[in-house]
């Protein structure tokens, strides 16, 4: 759902940029509470993983594909404040290095794909956690629903922005219907990928999942031959302290997805591209040339490499590496500010 230049007019794009900058600034402050010694390296990994999986477009309907947005995944794994920053890092890297998503539309993309998805998913996830069982299955189920709803919510947010600042005269009702129709289907794919990823981390290190904090296994006692919960006593699952193995496994997975699996991704236009072509939203987009169209990595290929498979794979690997480095560096910087503030408070 990367919005290119030319879909939204300059004043509304500028306003969205201000809103996105404010959201990032607020998230930087909020993330200080989330980024401890375990979460900081994991946050950089989440950004790199989202980058990798966004390269894997999957078919959702005839001639249409979709890809992970990642807001729900980031919110559940590392928290809502850090989640917004993760998606912002991904979108920045994609826009600057790969000419994916307009630079004048960066604020729109951060708002729609980052802020809206994270906020909607986080609020729905928290609400569901209050009513679902406090088990790994409950966390996974809440994750699935939150991810599913976050995608059409993002589509609705784009439609609202387009209604205010669209550059073409298209009936908004038709745009909304088309956007919601295709993005509900994309939401199913998002929900499956997000739930599987969160479930995999829960299986090995539930303590690393922000949304699963407080998750405990009830102590069982045998009474008259039957196992019953020994309420209210509960014991947390024993886990190792270092997240190193999870981090290494995640990095390897991201590199394989971006460097190898991405070659087999669907070549069909994604949901927004399809709706834009069908409804005429993109009528003026051709007037705009992306500011980084001459990037050696534009369109997820390495200039000068003739093999499409090798070119795309190298671009994916480079993208994962750069996103990991930039994200990890940024999150460790925020972490250090938190540590400095805590030290100053004790003094």
Short mmCIF file of C-alpha atoms in Angstrom, two decimals, residues 58-61 66-69 143-153 180-196:
data_model
loop_
_atom_site.label_atom_id
_atom_site.label_comp_id
_atom_site.label_asym_id
_atom_site.label_seq_id
_atom_site.Cartn_x
_atom_site.Cartn_y
_atom_site.Cartn_z
CA UNK A 58 1.04 -12.93 -2.30
CA UNK A 59 -1.96 -13.29 -4.66
CA UNK A 60 -5.32 -12.33 -3.16
CA UNK A 61 -7.61 -12.08 -6.21
CA UNK A 66 -0.89 -7.99 -1.27
CA UNK A 67 1.97 -7.83 1.18
CA UNK A 68 2.48 -7.51 4.90
CA UNK A 69 2.08 -4.02 6.34
CA UNK A 143 -2.80 -11.17 17.26
CA UNK A 144 -4.65 -12.73 14.33
CA UNK A 145 -7.75 -10.56 14.75
CA UNK A 146 -5.74 -7.38 15.41
CA UNK A 147 -3.66 -7.90 12.27
CA UNK A 148 -6.72 -8.72 10.18
CA UNK A 149 -8.55 -5.53 11.15
CA UNK A 150 -5.49 -3.26 10.91
CA UNK A 151 -5.22 -3.65 7.12
CA UNK A 152 -8.72 -2.47 6.08
CA UNK A 153 -8.38 0.24 8.74
CA UNK A 180 -11.92 -2.19 1.65
CA UNK A 181 -12.88 -5.11 -0.59
CA UNK A 182 -9.35 -5.97 -1.64
CA UNK A 183 -7.68 -5.07 1.67
CA UNK A 184 -9.96 -7.32 3.70
CA UNK A 185 -8.49 -10.17 1.63
CA UNK A 186 -4.97 -8.83 2.13
CA UNK A 187 -5.78 -8.59 5.84
CA UNK A 188 -6.32 -12.34 5.97
CA UNK A 189 -2.80 -12.88 4.64
CA UNK A 190 -1.47 -10.30 7.07
CA UNK A 191 -3.23 -12.07 9.95
CA UNK A 192 -1.82 -15.48 9.02
CA UNK A 193 1.76 -14.22 8.64
CA UNK A 194 1.59 -12.16 11.84
CA UNK A 195 0.03 -14.91 13.94
CA UNK A 196 2.53 -17.49 12.70
#
